[in-house]
Tab-separated table of C-alpha atoms in Angstrom:
chain	number	residue	atom	x	y	z
A	27	MET	CA	8.442	-19.479	-10.781
A	28	SER	CA	10.508	-16.784	-9.105
A	29	THR	CA	8.597	-13.978	-7.463
A	30	ILE	CA	9.234	-10.660	-9.145
A	31	ASN	CA	8.001	-7.656	-7.213
A	32	PHE	CA	7.949	-4.726	-9.569
A	33	ALA	CA	6.970	-2.067	-7.104
A	34	ALA	CA	9.878	-2.736	-4.790
A	35	ARG	CA	11.903	-3.874	-7.839
A	36	GLU	CA	12.843	-7.113	-6.178
A	37	ILE	CA	13.461	-10.562	-7.569
A	38	ASN	CA	13.201	-13.412	-5.096
A	39	CYS	CA	14.415	-16.937	-5.749
A	40	LYS	CA	13.927	-20.000	-3.579
A	41	ILE	CA	16.679	-22.579	-3.193
A	42	VAL	CA	16.042	-25.762	-1.234
A	43	TYR	CA	18.674	-28.070	0.275
A	44	TYR	CA	17.356	-31.622	0.050
A	45	GLY	CA	18.816	-34.959	1.106
A	46	PRO	CA	18.634	-37.772	3.651
A	47	GLY	CA	18.657	-37.181	7.414
A	48	MET	CA	21.963	-35.983	8.908
A	49	SER	CA	23.598	-35.486	5.490
A	50	GLY	CA	24.623	-31.897	6.328
A	51	LYS	CA	21.923	-29.584	4.910
A	52	THR	CA	21.678	-27.385	7.996
A	53	THR	CA	25.476	-27.358	8.297
A	54	ASN	CA	25.627	-25.886	4.773
A	55	LEU	CA	23.320	-23.037	5.764
A	56	LYS	CA	25.153	-22.412	9.014
A	57	HIS	CA	28.409	-22.055	7.142
A	58	VAL	CA	26.879	-19.584	4.673
A	59	PHE	CA	25.373	-17.659	7.577
A	60	SER	CA	28.706	-17.446	9.398
A	61	LYS	CA	30.725	-16.331	6.378
A	62	VAL	CA	28.440	-13.867	4.571
A	63	PRO	CA	28.710	-10.277	5.884
A	64	GLY	CA	25.794	-9.223	8.088
A	65	HIS	CA	24.369	-6.564	5.780
A	66	LEU	CA	23.892	-9.097	2.971
A	67	ARG	CA	22.029	-11.699	4.941
A	68	GLY	CA	18.967	-11.716	7.166
A	69	GLU	CA	18.321	-13.712	10.276
A	70	MET	CA	18.540	-17.480	10.150
A	71	VAL	CA	15.373	-19.195	11.302
A	72	SER	CA	15.689	-22.795	12.500
A	73	LEU	CA	12.752	-24.930	13.531
A	74	ALA	CA	14.612	-27.792	15.114
A	75	THR	CA	14.161	-30.368	17.861
A	76	GLU	CA	16.162	-30.233	21.085
A	77	ASP	CA	18.928	-32.360	19.629
A	78	GLU	CA	19.164	-29.937	16.684
A	79	ARG	CA	17.536	-32.161	14.079
A	80	THR	CA	15.536	-30.019	11.665
A	81	LEU	CA	11.840	-30.403	12.419
A	82	PHE	CA	10.230	-28.210	9.780
A	83	PHE	CA	12.891	-26.167	7.983
A	84	ASP	CA	15.825	-23.787	8.281
A	85	PHE	CA	15.616	-20.484	6.475
A	86	LEU	CA	18.242	-17.938	5.487
A	87	PRO	CA	17.631	-14.863	3.292
A	88	LEU	CA	20.615	-13.727	1.244
A	89	ASP	CA	20.942	-10.442	-0.680
A	90	LEU	CA	22.861	-10.555	-3.918
A	91	GLY	CA	22.622	-6.846	-4.640
A	92	THR	CA	21.047	-4.892	-7.465
A	93	VAL	CA	21.052	-6.242	-10.992
A	94	LYS	CA	19.668	-4.009	-13.735
A	95	GLY	CA	17.742	-2.084	-11.129
A	96	PHE	CA	16.313	-5.185	-9.483
A	97	LYS	CA	17.264	-6.058	-5.949
A	98	THR	CA	17.970	-9.770	-6.204
A	99	ARG	CA	17.518	-12.018	-3.211
A	100	PHE	CA	17.840	-15.714	-2.527
A	101	HIS	CA	15.888	-17.531	0.123
A	102	LEU	CA	17.725	-20.667	1.246
A	103	TYR	CA	15.731	-23.457	2.865
A	104	THR	CA	16.564	-26.898	4.164
A	105	VAL	CA	14.073	-29.728	4.583
A	106	PRO	CA	13.922	-32.206	7.461
A	107	GLY	CA	15.700	-35.299	6.162
A	108	GLN	CA	14.126	-38.075	8.194
A	109	VAL	CA	11.814	-40.321	6.220
A	110	PHE	CA	8.748	-39.769	8.413
A	111	TYR	CA	8.687	-35.985	7.953
A	112	ASN	CA	7.557	-36.165	4.341
A	113	ALA	CA	4.421	-34.055	4.766
A	114	SER	CA	6.389	-30.992	5.850
A	115	ARG	CA	9.225	-31.752	3.433
A	116	LYS	CA	6.774	-31.609	0.559
A	117	LEU	CA	5.429	-28.218	1.675
A	118	ILE	CA	8.873	-26.656	1.548
A	119	LEU	CA	9.346	-27.654	-2.107
A	120	ARG	CA	6.440	-25.433	-3.072
A	121	GLY	CA	7.596	-22.815	-5.576
A	122	VAL	CA	11.210	-24.000	-5.563
A	123	ASP	CA	13.576	-22.420	-8.123
A	124	GLY	CA	16.708	-24.476	-7.499
A	125	ILE	CA	17.725	-27.534	-5.483
A	126	VAL	CA	20.943	-28.653	-3.827
A	127	PHE	CA	20.868	-32.380	-3.142
A	128	VAL	CA	23.210	-33.085	-0.230
A	129	ALA	CA	24.299	-36.741	-0.313
A	130	ASP	CA	26.053	-38.505	2.556
A	131	SER	CA	29.372	-40.278	1.863
A	132	SER	CA	29.006	-42.708	4.727
A	133	PRO	CA	28.903	-46.366	3.554
A	134	ASP	CA	25.742	-47.149	5.531
A	135	ARG	CA	23.861	-44.153	4.081
A	136	LEU	CA	24.060	-45.130	0.405
A	137	ARG	CA	20.570	-46.522	0.406
A	138	ALA	CA	19.264	-43.465	2.286
A	139	ASN	CA	20.705	-41.251	-0.476
A	140	ALA	CA	18.871	-43.251	-3.116
A	141	GLU	CA	15.599	-43.180	-1.200
A	142	SER	CA	15.829	-39.439	-0.622
A	143	MET	CA	16.411	-38.787	-4.324
A	144	ARG	CA	13.431	-40.941	-5.232
A	145	ASN	CA	11.376	-39.068	-2.641
A	146	LEU	CA	12.479	-35.740	-4.165
A	147	ARG	CA	11.295	-36.844	-7.608
A	148	GLU	CA	7.951	-38.006	-6.212
A	149	ASN	CA	7.380	-34.795	-4.261
A	150	LEU	CA	8.284	-32.604	-7.226
A	151	ALA	CA	5.894	-34.602	-9.395
A	152	GLU	CA	3.109	-33.999	-6.874
A	153	HIS	CA	3.707	-30.260	-7.211
A	154	GLY	CA	3.496	-30.750	-10.990
A	155	ILE	CA	7.174	-29.917	-11.456
A	156	ASP	CA	9.249	-31.890	-13.932
A	157	VAL	CA	12.667	-32.777	-12.495
A	158	LYS	CA	14.242	-31.504	-15.691
A	159	ASP	CA	12.696	-28.057	-15.214
A	160	VAL	CA	14.422	-27.331	-11.898
A	161	PRO	CA	18.165	-26.755	-11.684
A	162	ILE	CA	19.595	-29.413	-9.338
A	163	VAL	CA	23.172	-29.547	-8.080
A	164	LEU	CA	24.549	-32.649	-6.392
A	165	GLN	CA	26.780	-32.146	-3.356
A	166	ILE	CA	28.586	-35.224	-2.045
A	167	ASN	CA	29.198	-34.288	1.564
A	168	LYS	CA	31.339	-35.677	4.406
A	169	ARG	CA	34.317	-36.458	2.182
A	170	ASP	CA	36.548	-36.426	5.272
A	171	LEU	CA	34.761	-39.425	6.764
A	172	PRO	CA	36.954	-42.493	7.260
A	173	GLY	CA	35.638	-45.117	4.867
A	174	ALA	CA	33.828	-42.540	2.710
A	175	LEU	CA	32.453	-44.201	-0.399
A	176	PRO	CA	33.921	-43.231	-3.782
A	177	THR	CA	32.099	-40.273	-5.340
A	178	GLU	CA	31.316	-42.264	-8.466
A	179	MET	CA	29.572	-44.970	-6.468
A	180	ILE	CA	27.283	-42.435	-4.776
A	181	ARG	CA	26.632	-40.710	-8.061
A	182	ALA	CA	25.731	-44.012	-9.713
A	183	VAL	CA	22.935	-44.364	-7.178
A	184	VAL	CA	21.450	-40.844	-7.100
A	185	ASP	CA	22.364	-39.623	-10.576
A	186	PRO	CA	22.894	-42.694	-12.784
A	187	LYS	CA	22.598	-40.717	-16.040
A	188	LYS	CA	25.254	-38.240	-14.873
A	189	GLU	CA	23.076	-35.230	-15.615
A	190	LEU	CA	23.799	-33.155	-12.529
A	191	THR	CA	26.717	-30.881	-11.702
A	192	ILE	CA	28.583	-32.469	-8.833
A	193	PHE	CA	30.610	-31.047	-5.939
A	194	GLU	CA	32.548	-32.772	-3.181
A	195	SER	CA	32.331	-31.128	0.212
A	196	THR	CA	33.001	-31.259	3.924
A	197	ALA	CA	30.358	-28.801	5.063
A	198	HIS	CA	31.437	-28.587	8.710
A	199	ASN	CA	34.649	-26.841	7.711
A	200	GLY	CA	33.146	-25.102	4.705
A	201	VAL	CA	34.842	-26.986	1.867
A	202	GLY	CA	32.628	-26.935	-1.231
A	203	VAL	CA	29.748	-25.037	0.411
A	204	PHE	CA	30.081	-21.755	-1.502
A	205	GLU	CA	30.985	-23.489	-4.768
A	206	THR	CA	27.748	-25.474	-4.580
A	207	LEU	CA	25.623	-22.442	-3.729
A	208	LYS	CA	27.219	-20.369	-6.437
A	209	THR	CA	26.549	-22.954	-9.098
A	210	VAL	CA	22.914	-23.504	-8.197
A	211	SER	CA	22.362	-19.724	-7.953
A	212	ARG	CA	23.869	-19.213	-11.379
A	213	LEU	CA	21.677	-21.930	-12.879
A	214	VAL	CA	18.588	-20.316	-11.316
A	215	LEU	CA	19.502	-16.859	-12.635
A	216	GLU	CA	20.239	-18.194	-16.116
A	217	LYS	CA	16.870	-19.866	-16.193
A	218	LEU	CA	15.226	-16.674	-14.968
A	219	SER	CA	16.722	-14.567	-17.736
A	220	LYS	CA	15.732	-17.104	-20.396
A	221	SER	CA	12.128	-17.637	-19.380
B	10	MET	CA	10.282	-4.847	-23.542
B	11	ILE	CA	10.416	-4.597	-19.763
B	12	GLU	CA	9.449	-0.970	-19.275
B	13	PRO	CA	5.716	-0.841	-20.121
B	14	SER	CA	4.718	-3.749	-17.891
B	15	LEU	CA	6.928	-2.348	-15.123
B	16	ALA	CA	4.862	0.808	-14.909
B	17	LEU	CA	1.692	-1.233	-14.826
B	18	TYR	CA	2.958	-3.561	-12.124
B	19	GLY	CA	4.251	-0.650	-10.133
B	20	GLU	CA	0.922	1.089	-10.310
B	21	ALA	CA	-0.941	-2.065	-9.258
B	22	TYR	CA	1.326	-2.611	-6.290
B	23	ASP	CA	0.971	1.015	-5.287
B	24	ARG	CA	-2.747	0.392	-5.046
B	25	VAL	CA	-2.108	-2.678	-2.867
B	26	ASP	CA	0.098	-0.568	-0.608
B	27	GLN	CA	-2.614	2.033	-0.402
B	28	HIS	CA	-5.311	-0.468	0.566
B	29	ILE	CA	-3.117	-1.875	3.327
B	30	GLN	CA	-2.324	1.620	4.570
B	31	GLU	CA	-6.037	2.472	4.703
B	32	LEU	CA	-6.678	-0.704	6.667
B	33	LEU	CA	-3.957	0.239	9.151
B	34	ASP	CA	-5.348	3.763	9.517
B	35	VAL	CA	-8.899	2.672	10.163
B	36	THR	CA	-8.213	-0.268	12.500
B	37	GLY	CA	-5.094	0.693	14.465
B	38	VAL	CA	-3.165	-2.398	13.348
B	39	ARG	CA	0.627	-2.111	13.789
B	40	TYR	CA	1.956	-3.954	10.772
B	41	GLY	CA	0.256	-5.127	7.597
B	42	LEU	CA	1.986	-7.412	5.128
B	43	LEU	CA	1.020	-9.025	1.867
B	44	VAL	CA	2.997	-12.242	1.689
B	45	ASP	CA	2.958	-14.724	-1.165
B	46	ARG	CA	2.450	-18.413	-0.448
B	47	LYS	CA	6.138	-19.075	-0.923
B	48	GLY	CA	7.044	-16.760	1.930
B	49	PHE	CA	8.142	-13.636	0.060
B	50	VAL	CA	7.022	-10.206	1.212
B	51	LEU	CA	5.103	-8.584	-1.657
B	52	SER	CA	4.172	-5.421	0.160
B	53	HIS	CA	4.296	-4.114	3.695
B	54	LYS	CA	3.124	-1.123	5.663
B	55	GLU	CA	3.673	-0.200	9.282
B	56	ALA	CA	1.860	2.338	11.421
B	57	LEU	CA	3.954	5.436	12.048
B	58	TRP	CA	3.587	5.129	15.801
B	59	ALA	CA	4.546	1.451	15.915
B	60	PRO	CA	7.991	0.323	17.118
B	61	ARG	CA	10.441	-1.202	14.670
B	62	PRO	CA	8.928	-4.449	13.354
B	63	PRO	CA	10.546	-7.872	13.825
B	64	ALA	CA	12.526	-9.303	10.857
B	65	LEU	CA	9.834	-9.273	8.179
B	66	ASP	CA	11.495	-11.952	6.038
B	67	SER	CA	11.316	-14.309	8.991
B	68	VAL	CA	7.710	-13.362	9.737
B	69	ALA	CA	6.709	-13.912	6.100
B	70	THR	CA	8.451	-17.278	5.907
B	71	LEU	CA	6.890	-18.539	9.108
B	72	VAL	CA	3.420	-17.264	8.187
B	73	ALA	CA	3.597	-18.902	4.759
B	74	SER	CA	4.898	-22.183	6.183
B	75	ASN	CA	2.224	-22.140	8.816
B	76	ALA	CA	-0.436	-21.518	6.179
B	77	ALA	CA	0.962	-24.365	4.081
B	78	ALA	CA	0.918	-26.707	7.061
B	79	THR	CA	-2.642	-25.795	8.038
B	80	ALA	CA	-3.754	-26.146	4.417
B	81	ALA	CA	-2.341	-29.683	4.389
B	82	LEU	CA	-4.219	-30.282	7.623
B	83	ALA	CA	-7.393	-28.880	6.034
B	84	ASN	CA	-7.059	-31.321	3.146
B	85	MET	CA	-6.834	-34.216	5.567
B	86	LEU	CA	-10.067	-33.031	7.176
B	87	GLY	CA	-11.870	-32.740	3.853
B	88	GLU	CA	-11.622	-28.966	3.493
B	89	THR	CA	-9.880	-27.292	0.583
B	90	THR	CA	-8.166	-24.833	2.901
B	91	PHE	CA	-8.599	-22.892	6.131
B	92	SER	CA	-8.838	-19.368	4.788
B	93	GLU	CA	-8.345	-17.599	8.088
B	94	GLN	CA	-5.921	-18.061	10.973
B	95	ILE	CA	-5.855	-16.173	14.226
B	96	HIS	CA	-3.095	-16.532	16.781
B	97	GLN	CA	-3.731	-14.700	19.994
B	98	GLY	CA	-1.135	-14.091	22.646
B	99	GLU	CA	-1.198	-12.189	25.882
B	100	ASN	CA	-0.265	-8.865	24.353
B	101	GLY	CA	-1.137	-9.128	20.736
B	102	THR	CA	-2.632	-10.933	17.813
B	103	LEU	CA	-1.449	-12.296	14.505
B	104	TYR	CA	-4.228	-12.466	11.964
B	105	VAL	CA	-3.739	-14.144	8.573
B	106	GLU	CA	-6.290	-14.340	5.805
B	107	SER	CA	-5.968	-15.843	2.313
B	108	VAL	CA	-6.022	-13.466	-0.633
B	109	GLY	CA	-6.954	-15.664	-3.572
B	110	SER	CA	-4.796	-18.728	-4.011
B	111	GLU	CA	-1.471	-16.933	-4.195
B	112	ALA	CA	-1.144	-14.564	-1.275
B	113	LEU	CA	-1.789	-14.014	2.427
B	114	LEU	CA	-2.746	-10.815	4.188
B	115	THR	CA	-0.920	-10.741	7.519
B	116	LEU	CA	-1.866	-8.284	10.241
B	117	ILE	CA	-0.109	-7.827	13.559
B	118	PHE	CA	-1.752	-5.775	16.268
B	119	ASP	CA	-1.773	-5.360	20.018
B	120	ALA	CA	-4.429	-6.231	22.568
B	121	SER	CA	-6.068	-2.791	22.489
B	122	VAL	CA	-7.338	-3.370	18.960
B	123	PRO	CA	-10.621	-5.310	18.785
B	124	LEU	CA	-10.288	-8.441	16.655
B	125	GLY	CA	-13.848	-8.137	15.375
B	126	LYS	CA	-13.166	-4.714	13.938
B	127	VAL	CA	-10.002	-5.933	12.223
B	128	LYS	CA	-11.881	-8.879	10.716
B	129	VAL	CA	-14.624	-6.691	9.285
B	130	TYR	CA	-12.216	-4.267	7.622
B	131	ALA	CA	-9.732	-6.968	6.598
B	132	LYS	CA	-12.399	-8.777	4.561
B	133	LYS	CA	-12.911	-5.601	2.572
B	134	THR	CA	-9.188	-5.179	1.969
B	135	VAL	CA	-8.827	-8.834	0.975
B	136	ALA	CA	-11.469	-8.395	-1.725
B	137	GLN	CA	-9.775	-5.265	-3.050
B	138	VAL	CA	-6.305	-6.791	-3.080
B	139	ALA	CA	-7.557	-10.047	-4.603
B	140	SER	CA	-9.038	-8.183	-7.544
B	141	ILE	CA	-5.734	-6.373	-8.131
B	142	LEU	CA	-3.798	-9.662	-8.051
B	143	ASP	CA	-6.324	-11.078	-10.526
B	144	GLU	CA	-5.616	-8.243	-12.940
B	145	LEU	CA	-1.897	-8.996	-12.736
B	146	LYS	CA	-2.407	-12.580	-13.879
B	147	ASP	CA	-3.282	-11.475	-17.393
B	148	LEU	CA	-0.097	-9.523	-17.939
B	149	PRO	CA	2.598	-10.959	-20.197
B	150	PRO	CA	5.698	-12.407	-18.514
B	151	VAL	CA	8.727	-10.173	-18.377
B	152	ASN	CA	11.876	-10.863	-20.306
B	153	LEU	CA	14.927	-9.987	-18.231
B	154	GLY	CA	17.445	-10.720	-20.975
B	155	ASP	CA	21.024	-11.942	-21.065
B	156	ASP	CA	22.715	-8.962	-19.466
B	157	PHE	CA	20.647	-9.568	-16.342
B	158	SER	CA	22.204	-13.005	-16.099
B	159	GLN	CA	25.705	-11.603	-16.628
B	160	GLY	CA	25.245	-8.847	-14.060
B	161	ALA	CA	23.879	-11.314	-11.527
B	162	THR	CA	26.734	-13.735	-12.112
B	163	SER	CA	29.353	-11.098	-11.403
B	164	LEU	CA	27.565	-10.195	-8.164
B	165	LEU	CA	27.581	-13.879	-7.264
B	166	ASP	CA	31.346	-13.895	-7.768
B	167	ASP	CA	31.650	-10.933	-5.400
B	168	LEU	CA	29.468	-12.521	-2.747
B	169	LEU	CA	30.661	-16.108	-2.826
B	170	GLY	CA	34.213	-15.726	-4.150
């Protein structure tokens, strides 16, 4: 799945942040962008509406460095979360190597989390990708929210079989952002070296 | 295990580079990129006289997303895809043409370059590059091995703490 360019000796992997609207996908990318040194990251591209809701996607290239002579690079994308943007959301999943599912801890967004996960499975299936073939990490975001639902309750809805690695986060101050990214990156690289 | 196919891939991509360079030389296009449908730059060439190009990762991502969106639009209109896209501005043109089902040839040039000329020569390059990409499909997948994973993990630790 990953693109390996042998002439430039580059390996490129695509990681997509998925989840319901306003769950904090763009905030994750913004935090990564602000904390990673400039020479290791490219420009962040955001196609957003005036009120900063993602319209098409956000994009951030990230350089890992050289591994065994291969320059290894991650491309981070977010999808627009709102239900009615499914056509563009589906496009962004094309060729995905790893997924971070950002769930919202707010009590009135539990159902939105469930619907977004179901939508992810449907969209992957339309690309002919089995959910089990893509590394997925679950990030339960907005833990600082008053009245935040228990992690286990959210997990029971989006990951009832408890198959996914789970992280708690508050993306706006950076808690859990790097841990999540690191884990999904590692899963992608492990898969790459096995295939 | 890796080495033999590396040489072969390298040689194939050198030929792609060469075809794009020839296209640039003959048409006067500023920048020529081969981008895969996922938005990764596979190969790029720029004319020696041209100013520093914009961030190519961003260009590639936006071109690929745009192609994906127009392809979805094509499907709705009963086409399989729109193979060619031209965006013309006041000072320059962005020209994108499909290379097989996996890649996009992206050319950026200024208003002094005639679009018709670029189209004629680009079609030739597309055919050449498509046949090279076809050859690559038959090659065996590469095994990167366990130490790749270990090396990458330690870099991840450095980057993300």
